[in-house]
CSV table of C-alpha atoms in Angstrom, one decimal:
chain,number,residue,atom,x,y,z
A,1,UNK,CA,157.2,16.0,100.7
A,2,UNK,CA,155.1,18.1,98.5
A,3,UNK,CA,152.6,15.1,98.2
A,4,UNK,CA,152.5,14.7,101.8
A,5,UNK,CA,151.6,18.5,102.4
A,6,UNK,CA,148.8,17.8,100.0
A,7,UNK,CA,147.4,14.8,101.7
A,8,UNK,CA,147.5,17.1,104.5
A,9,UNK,CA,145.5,19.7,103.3
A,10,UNK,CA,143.1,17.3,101.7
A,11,UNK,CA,142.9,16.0,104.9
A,12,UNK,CA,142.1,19.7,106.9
A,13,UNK,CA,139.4,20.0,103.7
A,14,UNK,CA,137.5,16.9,105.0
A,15,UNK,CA,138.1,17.8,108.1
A,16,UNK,CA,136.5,21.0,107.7
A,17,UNK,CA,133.5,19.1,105.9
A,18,UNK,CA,132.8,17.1,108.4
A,19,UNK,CA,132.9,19.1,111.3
A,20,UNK,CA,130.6,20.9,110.4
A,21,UNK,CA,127.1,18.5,110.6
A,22,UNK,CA,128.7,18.3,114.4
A,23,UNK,CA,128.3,22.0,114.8
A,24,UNK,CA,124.8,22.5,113.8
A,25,UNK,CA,123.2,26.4,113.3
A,26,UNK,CA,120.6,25.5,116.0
A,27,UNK,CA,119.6,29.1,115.8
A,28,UNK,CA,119.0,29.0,112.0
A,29,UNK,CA,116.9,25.4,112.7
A,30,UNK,CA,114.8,26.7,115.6
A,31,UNK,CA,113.7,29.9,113.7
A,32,UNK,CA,113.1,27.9,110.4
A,33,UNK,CA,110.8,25.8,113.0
A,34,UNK,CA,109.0,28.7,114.0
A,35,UNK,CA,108.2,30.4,110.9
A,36,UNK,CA,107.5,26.9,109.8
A,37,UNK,CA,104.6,26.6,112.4
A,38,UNK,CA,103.6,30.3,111.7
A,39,UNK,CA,103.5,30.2,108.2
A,40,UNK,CA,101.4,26.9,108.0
A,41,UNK,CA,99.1,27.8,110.3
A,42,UNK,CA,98.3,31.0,108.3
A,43,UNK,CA,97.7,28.5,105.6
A,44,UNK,CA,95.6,26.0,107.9
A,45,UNK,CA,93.3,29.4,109.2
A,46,UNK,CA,93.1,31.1,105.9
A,47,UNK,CA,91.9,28.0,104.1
A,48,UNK,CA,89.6,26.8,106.2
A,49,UNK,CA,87.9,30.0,107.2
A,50,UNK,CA,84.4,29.9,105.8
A,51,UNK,CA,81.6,32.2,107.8
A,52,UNK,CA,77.6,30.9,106.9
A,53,UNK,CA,74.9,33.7,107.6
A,54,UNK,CA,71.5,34.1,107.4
A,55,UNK,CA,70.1,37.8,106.6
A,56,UNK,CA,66.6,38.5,106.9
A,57,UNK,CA,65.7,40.0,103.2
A,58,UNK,CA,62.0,40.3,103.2
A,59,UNK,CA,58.7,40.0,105.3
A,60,UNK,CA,55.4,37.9,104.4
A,61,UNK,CA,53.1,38.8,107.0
A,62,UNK,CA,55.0,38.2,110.1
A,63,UNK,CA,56.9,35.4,108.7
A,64,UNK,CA,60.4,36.9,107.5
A,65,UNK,CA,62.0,35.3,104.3
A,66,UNK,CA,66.1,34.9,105.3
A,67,UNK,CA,68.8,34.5,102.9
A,68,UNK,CA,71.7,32.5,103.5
A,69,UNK,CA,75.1,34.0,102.5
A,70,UNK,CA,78.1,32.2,102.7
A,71,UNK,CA,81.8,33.8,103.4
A,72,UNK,CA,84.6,31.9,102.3
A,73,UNK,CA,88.8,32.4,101.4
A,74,UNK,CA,88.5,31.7,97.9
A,75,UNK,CA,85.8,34.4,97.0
A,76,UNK,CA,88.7,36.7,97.2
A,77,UNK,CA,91.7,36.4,95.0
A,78,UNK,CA,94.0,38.2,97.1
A,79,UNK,CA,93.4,35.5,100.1
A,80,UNK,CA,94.1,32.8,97.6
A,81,UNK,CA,97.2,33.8,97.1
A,82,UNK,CA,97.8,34.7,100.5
A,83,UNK,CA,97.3,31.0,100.9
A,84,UNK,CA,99.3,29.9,98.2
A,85,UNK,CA,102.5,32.2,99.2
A,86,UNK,CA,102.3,30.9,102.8
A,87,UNK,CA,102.2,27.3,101.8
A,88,UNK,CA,105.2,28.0,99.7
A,89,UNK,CA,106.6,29.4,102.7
A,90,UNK,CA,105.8,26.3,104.6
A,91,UNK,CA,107.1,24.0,102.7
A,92,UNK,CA,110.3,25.7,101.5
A,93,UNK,CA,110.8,25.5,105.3
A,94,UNK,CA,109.9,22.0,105.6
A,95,UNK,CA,112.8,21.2,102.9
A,96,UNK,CA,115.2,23.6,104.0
A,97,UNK,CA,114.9,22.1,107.6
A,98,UNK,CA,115.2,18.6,106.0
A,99,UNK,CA,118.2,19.1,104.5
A,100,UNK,CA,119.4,20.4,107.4
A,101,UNK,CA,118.6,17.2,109.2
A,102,UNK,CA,120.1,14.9,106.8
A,103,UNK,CA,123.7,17.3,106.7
A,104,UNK,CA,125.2,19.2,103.9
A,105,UNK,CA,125.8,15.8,102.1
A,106,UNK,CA,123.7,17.2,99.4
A,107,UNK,CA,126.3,19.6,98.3
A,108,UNK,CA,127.1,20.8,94.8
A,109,UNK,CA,130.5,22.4,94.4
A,110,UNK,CA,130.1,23.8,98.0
A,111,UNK,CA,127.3,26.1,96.2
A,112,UNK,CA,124.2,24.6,99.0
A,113,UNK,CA,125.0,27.5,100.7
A,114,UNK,CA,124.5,30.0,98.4
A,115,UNK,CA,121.0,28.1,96.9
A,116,UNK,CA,119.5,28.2,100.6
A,117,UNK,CA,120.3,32.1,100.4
A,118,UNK,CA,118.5,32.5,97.2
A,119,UNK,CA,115.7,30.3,97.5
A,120,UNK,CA,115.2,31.3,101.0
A,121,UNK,CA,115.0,34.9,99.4
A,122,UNK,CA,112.3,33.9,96.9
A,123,UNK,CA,109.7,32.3,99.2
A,124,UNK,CA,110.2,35.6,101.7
A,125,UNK,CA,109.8,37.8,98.7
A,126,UNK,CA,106.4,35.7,97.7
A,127,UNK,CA,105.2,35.5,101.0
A,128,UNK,CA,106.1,39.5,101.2
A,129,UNK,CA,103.4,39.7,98.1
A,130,UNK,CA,100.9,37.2,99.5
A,131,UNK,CA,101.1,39.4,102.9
A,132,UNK,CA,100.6,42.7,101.1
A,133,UNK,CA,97.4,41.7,99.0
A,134,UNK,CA,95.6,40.0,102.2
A,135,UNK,CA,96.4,43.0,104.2
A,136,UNK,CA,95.0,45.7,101.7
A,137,UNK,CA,91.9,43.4,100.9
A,138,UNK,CA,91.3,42.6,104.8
A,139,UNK,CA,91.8,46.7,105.1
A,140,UNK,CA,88.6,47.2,102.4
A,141,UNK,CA,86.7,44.7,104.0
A,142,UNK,CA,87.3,45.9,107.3
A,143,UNK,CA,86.5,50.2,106.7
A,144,UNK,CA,85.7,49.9,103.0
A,145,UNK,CA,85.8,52.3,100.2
A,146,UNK,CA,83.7,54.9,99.8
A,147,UNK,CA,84.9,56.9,97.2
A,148,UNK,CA,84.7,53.1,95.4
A,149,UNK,CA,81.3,52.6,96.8
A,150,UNK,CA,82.5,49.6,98.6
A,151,UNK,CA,81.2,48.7,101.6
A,152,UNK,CA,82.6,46.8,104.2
A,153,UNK,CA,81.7,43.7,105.3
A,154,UNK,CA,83.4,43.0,108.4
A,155,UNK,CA,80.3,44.4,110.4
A,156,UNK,CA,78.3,41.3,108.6
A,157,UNK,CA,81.2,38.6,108.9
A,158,UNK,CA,82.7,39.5,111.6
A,159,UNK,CA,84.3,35.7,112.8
A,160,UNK,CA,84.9,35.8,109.2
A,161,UNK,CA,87.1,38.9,109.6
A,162,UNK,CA,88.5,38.1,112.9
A,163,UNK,CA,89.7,34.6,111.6
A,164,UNK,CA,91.5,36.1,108.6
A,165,UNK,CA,93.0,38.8,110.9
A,166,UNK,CA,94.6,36.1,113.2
A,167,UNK,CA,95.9,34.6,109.9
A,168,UNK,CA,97.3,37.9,108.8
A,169,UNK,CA,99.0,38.2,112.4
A,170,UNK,CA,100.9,35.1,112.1
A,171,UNK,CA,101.7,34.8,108.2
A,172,UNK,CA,103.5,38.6,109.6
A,173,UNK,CA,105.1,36.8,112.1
A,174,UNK,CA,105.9,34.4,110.0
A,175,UNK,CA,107.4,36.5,107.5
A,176,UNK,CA,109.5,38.7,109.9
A,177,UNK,CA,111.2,35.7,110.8
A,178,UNK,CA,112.0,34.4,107.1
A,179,UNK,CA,113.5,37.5,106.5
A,180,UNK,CA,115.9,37.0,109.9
A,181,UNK,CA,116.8,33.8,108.6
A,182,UNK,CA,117.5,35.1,104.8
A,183,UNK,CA,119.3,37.8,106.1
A,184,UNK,CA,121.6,35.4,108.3
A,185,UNK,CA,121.6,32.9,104.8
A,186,UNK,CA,123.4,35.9,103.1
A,187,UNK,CA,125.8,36.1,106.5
A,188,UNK,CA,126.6,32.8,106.7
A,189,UNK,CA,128.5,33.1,102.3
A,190,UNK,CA,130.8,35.2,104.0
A,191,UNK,CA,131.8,33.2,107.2
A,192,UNK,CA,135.8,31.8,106.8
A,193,UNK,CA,134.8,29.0,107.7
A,194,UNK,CA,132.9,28.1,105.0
A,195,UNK,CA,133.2,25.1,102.7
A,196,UNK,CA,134.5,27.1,99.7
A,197,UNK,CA,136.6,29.3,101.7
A,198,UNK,CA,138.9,26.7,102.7
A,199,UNK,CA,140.0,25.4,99.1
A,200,UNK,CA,142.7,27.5,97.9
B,1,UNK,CA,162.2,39.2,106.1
B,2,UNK,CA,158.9,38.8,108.2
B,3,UNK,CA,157.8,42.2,107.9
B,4,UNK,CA,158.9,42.9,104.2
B,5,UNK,CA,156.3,39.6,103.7
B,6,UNK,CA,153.6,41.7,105.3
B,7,UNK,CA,154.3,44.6,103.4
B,8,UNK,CA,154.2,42.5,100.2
B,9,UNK,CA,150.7,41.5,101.3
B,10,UNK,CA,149.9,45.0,102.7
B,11,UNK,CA,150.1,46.0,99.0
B,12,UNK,CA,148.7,43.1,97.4
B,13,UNK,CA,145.7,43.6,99.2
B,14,UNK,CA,145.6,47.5,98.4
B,15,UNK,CA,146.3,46.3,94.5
B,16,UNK,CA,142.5,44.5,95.0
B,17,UNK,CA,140.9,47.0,96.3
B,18,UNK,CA,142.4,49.8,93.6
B,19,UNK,CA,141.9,47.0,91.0
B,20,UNK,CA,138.0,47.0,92.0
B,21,UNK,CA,137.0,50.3,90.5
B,22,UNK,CA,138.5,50.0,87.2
B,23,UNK,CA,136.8,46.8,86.2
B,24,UNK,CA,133.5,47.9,87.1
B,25,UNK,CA,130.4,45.5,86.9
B,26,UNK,CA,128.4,46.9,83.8
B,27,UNK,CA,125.9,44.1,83.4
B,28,UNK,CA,124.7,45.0,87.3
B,29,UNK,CA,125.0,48.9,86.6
B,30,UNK,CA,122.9,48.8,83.5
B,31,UNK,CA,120.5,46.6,85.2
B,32,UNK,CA,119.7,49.7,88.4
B,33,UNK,CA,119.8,52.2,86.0
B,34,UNK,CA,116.6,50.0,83.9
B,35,UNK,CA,115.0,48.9,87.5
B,36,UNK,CA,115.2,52.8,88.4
B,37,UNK,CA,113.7,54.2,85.3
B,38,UNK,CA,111.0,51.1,85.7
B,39,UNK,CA,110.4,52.1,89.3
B,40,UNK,CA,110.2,55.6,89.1
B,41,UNK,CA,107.9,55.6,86.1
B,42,UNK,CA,105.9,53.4,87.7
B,43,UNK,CA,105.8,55.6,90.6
B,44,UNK,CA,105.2,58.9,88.8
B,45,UNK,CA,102.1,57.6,86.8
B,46,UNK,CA,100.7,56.0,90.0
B,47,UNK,CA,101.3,59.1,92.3
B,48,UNK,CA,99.7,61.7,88.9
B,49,UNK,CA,96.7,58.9,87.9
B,50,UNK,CA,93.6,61.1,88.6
B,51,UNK,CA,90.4,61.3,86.3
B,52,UNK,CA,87.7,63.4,86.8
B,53,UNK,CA,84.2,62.4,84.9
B,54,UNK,CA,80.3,63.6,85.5
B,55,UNK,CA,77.7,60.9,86.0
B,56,UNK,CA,74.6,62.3,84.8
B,57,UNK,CA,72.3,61.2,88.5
B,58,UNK,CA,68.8,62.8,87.6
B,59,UNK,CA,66.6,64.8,84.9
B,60,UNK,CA,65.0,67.6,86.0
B,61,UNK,CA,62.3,68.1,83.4
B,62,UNK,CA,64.7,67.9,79.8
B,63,UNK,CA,67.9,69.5,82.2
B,64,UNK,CA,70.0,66.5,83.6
B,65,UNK,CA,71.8,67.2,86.4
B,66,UNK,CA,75.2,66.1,87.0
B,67,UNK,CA,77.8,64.8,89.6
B,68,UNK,CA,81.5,65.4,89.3
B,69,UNK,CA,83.3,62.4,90.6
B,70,UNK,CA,87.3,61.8,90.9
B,71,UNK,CA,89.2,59.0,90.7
B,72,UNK,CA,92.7,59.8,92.8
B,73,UNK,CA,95.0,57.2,93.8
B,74,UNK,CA,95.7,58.2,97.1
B,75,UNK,CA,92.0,57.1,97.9
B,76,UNK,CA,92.6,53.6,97.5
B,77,UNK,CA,95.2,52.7,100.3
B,78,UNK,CA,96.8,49.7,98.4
B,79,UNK,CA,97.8,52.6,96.1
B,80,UNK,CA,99.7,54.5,98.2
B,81,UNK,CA,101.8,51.7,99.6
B,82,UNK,CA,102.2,50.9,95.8
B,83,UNK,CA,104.1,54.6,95.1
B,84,UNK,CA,105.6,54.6,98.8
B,85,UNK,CA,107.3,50.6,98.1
B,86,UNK,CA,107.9,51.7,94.6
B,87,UNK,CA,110.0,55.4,95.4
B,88,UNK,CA,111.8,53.6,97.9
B,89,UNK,CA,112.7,51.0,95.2
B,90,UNK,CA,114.0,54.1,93.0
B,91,UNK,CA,115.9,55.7,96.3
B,92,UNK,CA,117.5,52.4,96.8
B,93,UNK,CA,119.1,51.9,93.2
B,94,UNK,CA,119.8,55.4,93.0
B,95,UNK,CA,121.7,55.4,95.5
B,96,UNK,CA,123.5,52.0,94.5
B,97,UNK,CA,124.4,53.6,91.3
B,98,UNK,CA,125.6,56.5,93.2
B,99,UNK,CA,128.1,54.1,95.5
B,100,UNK,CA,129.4,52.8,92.7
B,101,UNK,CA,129.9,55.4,90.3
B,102,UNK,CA,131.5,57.3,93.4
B,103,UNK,CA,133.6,54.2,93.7
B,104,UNK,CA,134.2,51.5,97.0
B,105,UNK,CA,136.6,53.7,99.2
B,106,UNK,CA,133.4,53.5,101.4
B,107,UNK,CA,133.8,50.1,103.1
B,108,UNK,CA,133.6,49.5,106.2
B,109,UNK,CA,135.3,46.0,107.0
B,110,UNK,CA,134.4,44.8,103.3
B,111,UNK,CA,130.9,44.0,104.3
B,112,UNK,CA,130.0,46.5,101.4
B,113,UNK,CA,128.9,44.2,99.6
B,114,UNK,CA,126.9,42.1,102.2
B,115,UNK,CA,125.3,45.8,103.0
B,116,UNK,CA,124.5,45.7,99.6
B,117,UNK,CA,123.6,42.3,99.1
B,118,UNK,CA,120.8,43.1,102.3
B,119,UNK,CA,119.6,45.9,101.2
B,120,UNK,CA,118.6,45.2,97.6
B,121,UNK,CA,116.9,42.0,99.1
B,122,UNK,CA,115.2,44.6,101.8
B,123,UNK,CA,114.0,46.8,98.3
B,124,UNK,CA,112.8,43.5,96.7
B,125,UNK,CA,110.9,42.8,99.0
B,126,UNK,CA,109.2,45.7,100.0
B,127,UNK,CA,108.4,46.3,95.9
B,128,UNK,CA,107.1,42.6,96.0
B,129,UNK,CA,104.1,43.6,98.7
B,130,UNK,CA,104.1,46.7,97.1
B,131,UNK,CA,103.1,44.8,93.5
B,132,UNK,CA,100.9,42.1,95.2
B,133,UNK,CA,98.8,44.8,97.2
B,134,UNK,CA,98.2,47.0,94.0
B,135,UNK,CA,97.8,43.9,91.8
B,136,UNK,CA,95.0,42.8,93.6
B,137,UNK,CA,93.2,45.8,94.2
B,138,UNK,CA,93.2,46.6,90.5
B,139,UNK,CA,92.0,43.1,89.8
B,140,UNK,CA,88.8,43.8,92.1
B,141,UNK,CA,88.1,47.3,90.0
B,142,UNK,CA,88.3,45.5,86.9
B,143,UNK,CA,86.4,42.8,88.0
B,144,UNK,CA,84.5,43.6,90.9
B,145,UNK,CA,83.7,41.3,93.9
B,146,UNK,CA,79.9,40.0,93.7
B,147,UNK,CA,79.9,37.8,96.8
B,148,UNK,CA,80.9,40.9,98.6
B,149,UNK,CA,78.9,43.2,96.6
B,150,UNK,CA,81.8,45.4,95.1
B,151,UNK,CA,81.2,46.5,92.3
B,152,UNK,CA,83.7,47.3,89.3
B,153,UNK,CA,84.6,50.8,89.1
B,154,UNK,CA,87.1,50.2,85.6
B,155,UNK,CA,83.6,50.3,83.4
B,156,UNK,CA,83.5,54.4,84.8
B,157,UNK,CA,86.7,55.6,85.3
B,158,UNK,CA,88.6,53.9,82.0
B,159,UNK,CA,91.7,55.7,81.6
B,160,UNK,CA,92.0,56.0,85.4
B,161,UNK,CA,92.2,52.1,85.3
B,162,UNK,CA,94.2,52.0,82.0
B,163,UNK,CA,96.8,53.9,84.1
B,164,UNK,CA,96.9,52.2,86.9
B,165,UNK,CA,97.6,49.1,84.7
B,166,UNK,CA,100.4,50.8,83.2
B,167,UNK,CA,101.8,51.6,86.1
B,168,UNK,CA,101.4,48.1,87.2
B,169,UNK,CA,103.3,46.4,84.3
B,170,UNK,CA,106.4,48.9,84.7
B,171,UNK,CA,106.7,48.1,88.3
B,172,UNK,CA,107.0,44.2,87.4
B,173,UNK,CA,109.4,45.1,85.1
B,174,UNK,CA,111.6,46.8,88.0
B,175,UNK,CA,110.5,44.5,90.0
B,176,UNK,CA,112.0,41.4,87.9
B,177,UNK,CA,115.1,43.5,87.5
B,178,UNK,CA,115.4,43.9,91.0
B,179,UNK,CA,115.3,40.4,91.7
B,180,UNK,CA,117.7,39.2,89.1
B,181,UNK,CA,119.9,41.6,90.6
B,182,UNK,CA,119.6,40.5,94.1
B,183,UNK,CA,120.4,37.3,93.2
B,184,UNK,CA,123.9,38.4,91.5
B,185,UNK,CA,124.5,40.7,94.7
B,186,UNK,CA,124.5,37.4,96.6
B,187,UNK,CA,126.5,35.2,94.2
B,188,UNK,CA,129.0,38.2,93.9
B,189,UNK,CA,129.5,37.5,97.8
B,190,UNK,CA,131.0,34.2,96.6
B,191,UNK,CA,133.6,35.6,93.8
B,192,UNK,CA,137.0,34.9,95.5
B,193,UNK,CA,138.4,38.7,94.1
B,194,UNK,CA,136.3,39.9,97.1
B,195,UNK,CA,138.6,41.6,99.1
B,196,UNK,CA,137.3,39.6,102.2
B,197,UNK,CA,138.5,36.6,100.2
B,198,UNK,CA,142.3,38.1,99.3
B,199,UNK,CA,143.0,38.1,103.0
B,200,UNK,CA,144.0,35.1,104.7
């Protein structure tokens, strides 16, 4: 009898397993898609956003003597790792919505829950860094410094500027929605009907 | 019978939630009150960095004449997001050490410590851009920027810079602390002596 009651529960446990790849989070899986598509194409704009000028420097004569100048992501630190946070961001996406896909048959002591929370927590709080030194570097370039005698350069490279603004939009969009989905991470530890909560 | 049963639980539960305060999490309370100090030092240096200097800009015959420039924090915008991120981050664990000296009788629904769990994540993150904003910008007045013509400002205003950096270091410090602990307020969402957990 006491055998049989627990078969029985053994039996609910896998029950519980099971049932729930049938019951997918679509909400969770659409918004990783999203901030999937935002963050990577913050990436994808950022990286390839290069802005080649000529300035006129000098005169001979009548002839004017023009400089070429070139703009590019990687002359500034902060938009390298602007990039570098939102391909982190991408990618732990990518995984997360991977693993999703293939069901919680990658589970280690019913703890996969509580990974997603925290690694889902690291690539918002890197992407959160990444955001803040892009936005305070596109803010100099933009209106510059002039107690630093740094001008801005917006009024030069101004497709330059626009481009790393549209990146800045949706890396924000992006990260707004990361930290919706880490938030509801956290939520889902404490949901009864999770894995762990079922063993007694 | 029934309802002697529910009493026994009744008390059970109330035994959990008395049990709670006396076996109070040190290692977590140690770590706020060293991300606090970190935090608030960081912001206090930050928030006083000023230095004043004269740059000699012409000679008048044998007399030089002099300009009185200051370096203030709150003229570099990066800066001021860098206190602002960084006194929240002390407001936050203050007031985490003050909820838990004062004890949990203020639950609501034993989500406490989801509330909790959010919120130091919400600090985190908001310390993280804080960090990465400041980080940069201190980067570019060490090193200045030559594609965009910014020059380092470091090689003048020394201490100014010096400070700065110390503030810089202390916030990672609280920074690291406040991650660590984020983590642990998300794994303590697992522990089954949650009161969430004692109820059926």
């Amino acid at each position: 009898m006491a055998l049989e009651n627990g078969e029985k529960v053994e039996v609910a446990l896998s029950e519980v397993a099971e049932a729930k790849p049938k019951k997918k989070d679509w909400v969770v899986l659409s918004l990783r898609v999203v901030a999937f598509l935002a963050t990577a194409s913050a990436t994808i704009v950022m990286a390839l956003n290069k802005q080649t000028k000529s300035f006129v420097v000098a005169n001979v004569g009548t002839t004017p003597i023009t400089a070429t100048l070139a703009a590019k992501f990687n002359q500034t630190p902060a938009f390298v790792f602007f990039v570098v946070a939102n391909a982190n961001a991408s990618l732990h996406n990518l995984v997360m919505i991977a693993m999703d896909v293939l069901g919680p048959q990658y589970d280690y002591k019913g703890l996969r829950l509580l990974f997603i929370a925290i690694l889902d927590m690291m690539a918002m709080a890197l992407a959160s860094a990444g955001d803040g030194a892009a936005t305070f570097m596109s803010e100099l370039g933009k209106n510059g410094n002039s107690h630093a005698r740094w001008d801005k350069i917006c009024d030069k490279f101004q497709s330059y500027c626009n481009r790393s603004g549209a990146a800045l939009v949706v890396s924000f969009i992006g990260f707004i929605i990361l930290l919706i989905i880490s938030v509801m991470s956290i939520i889902k530890l404490l949901k009864p009907n999770r894995i762990n909560h079922a063993s007694p």
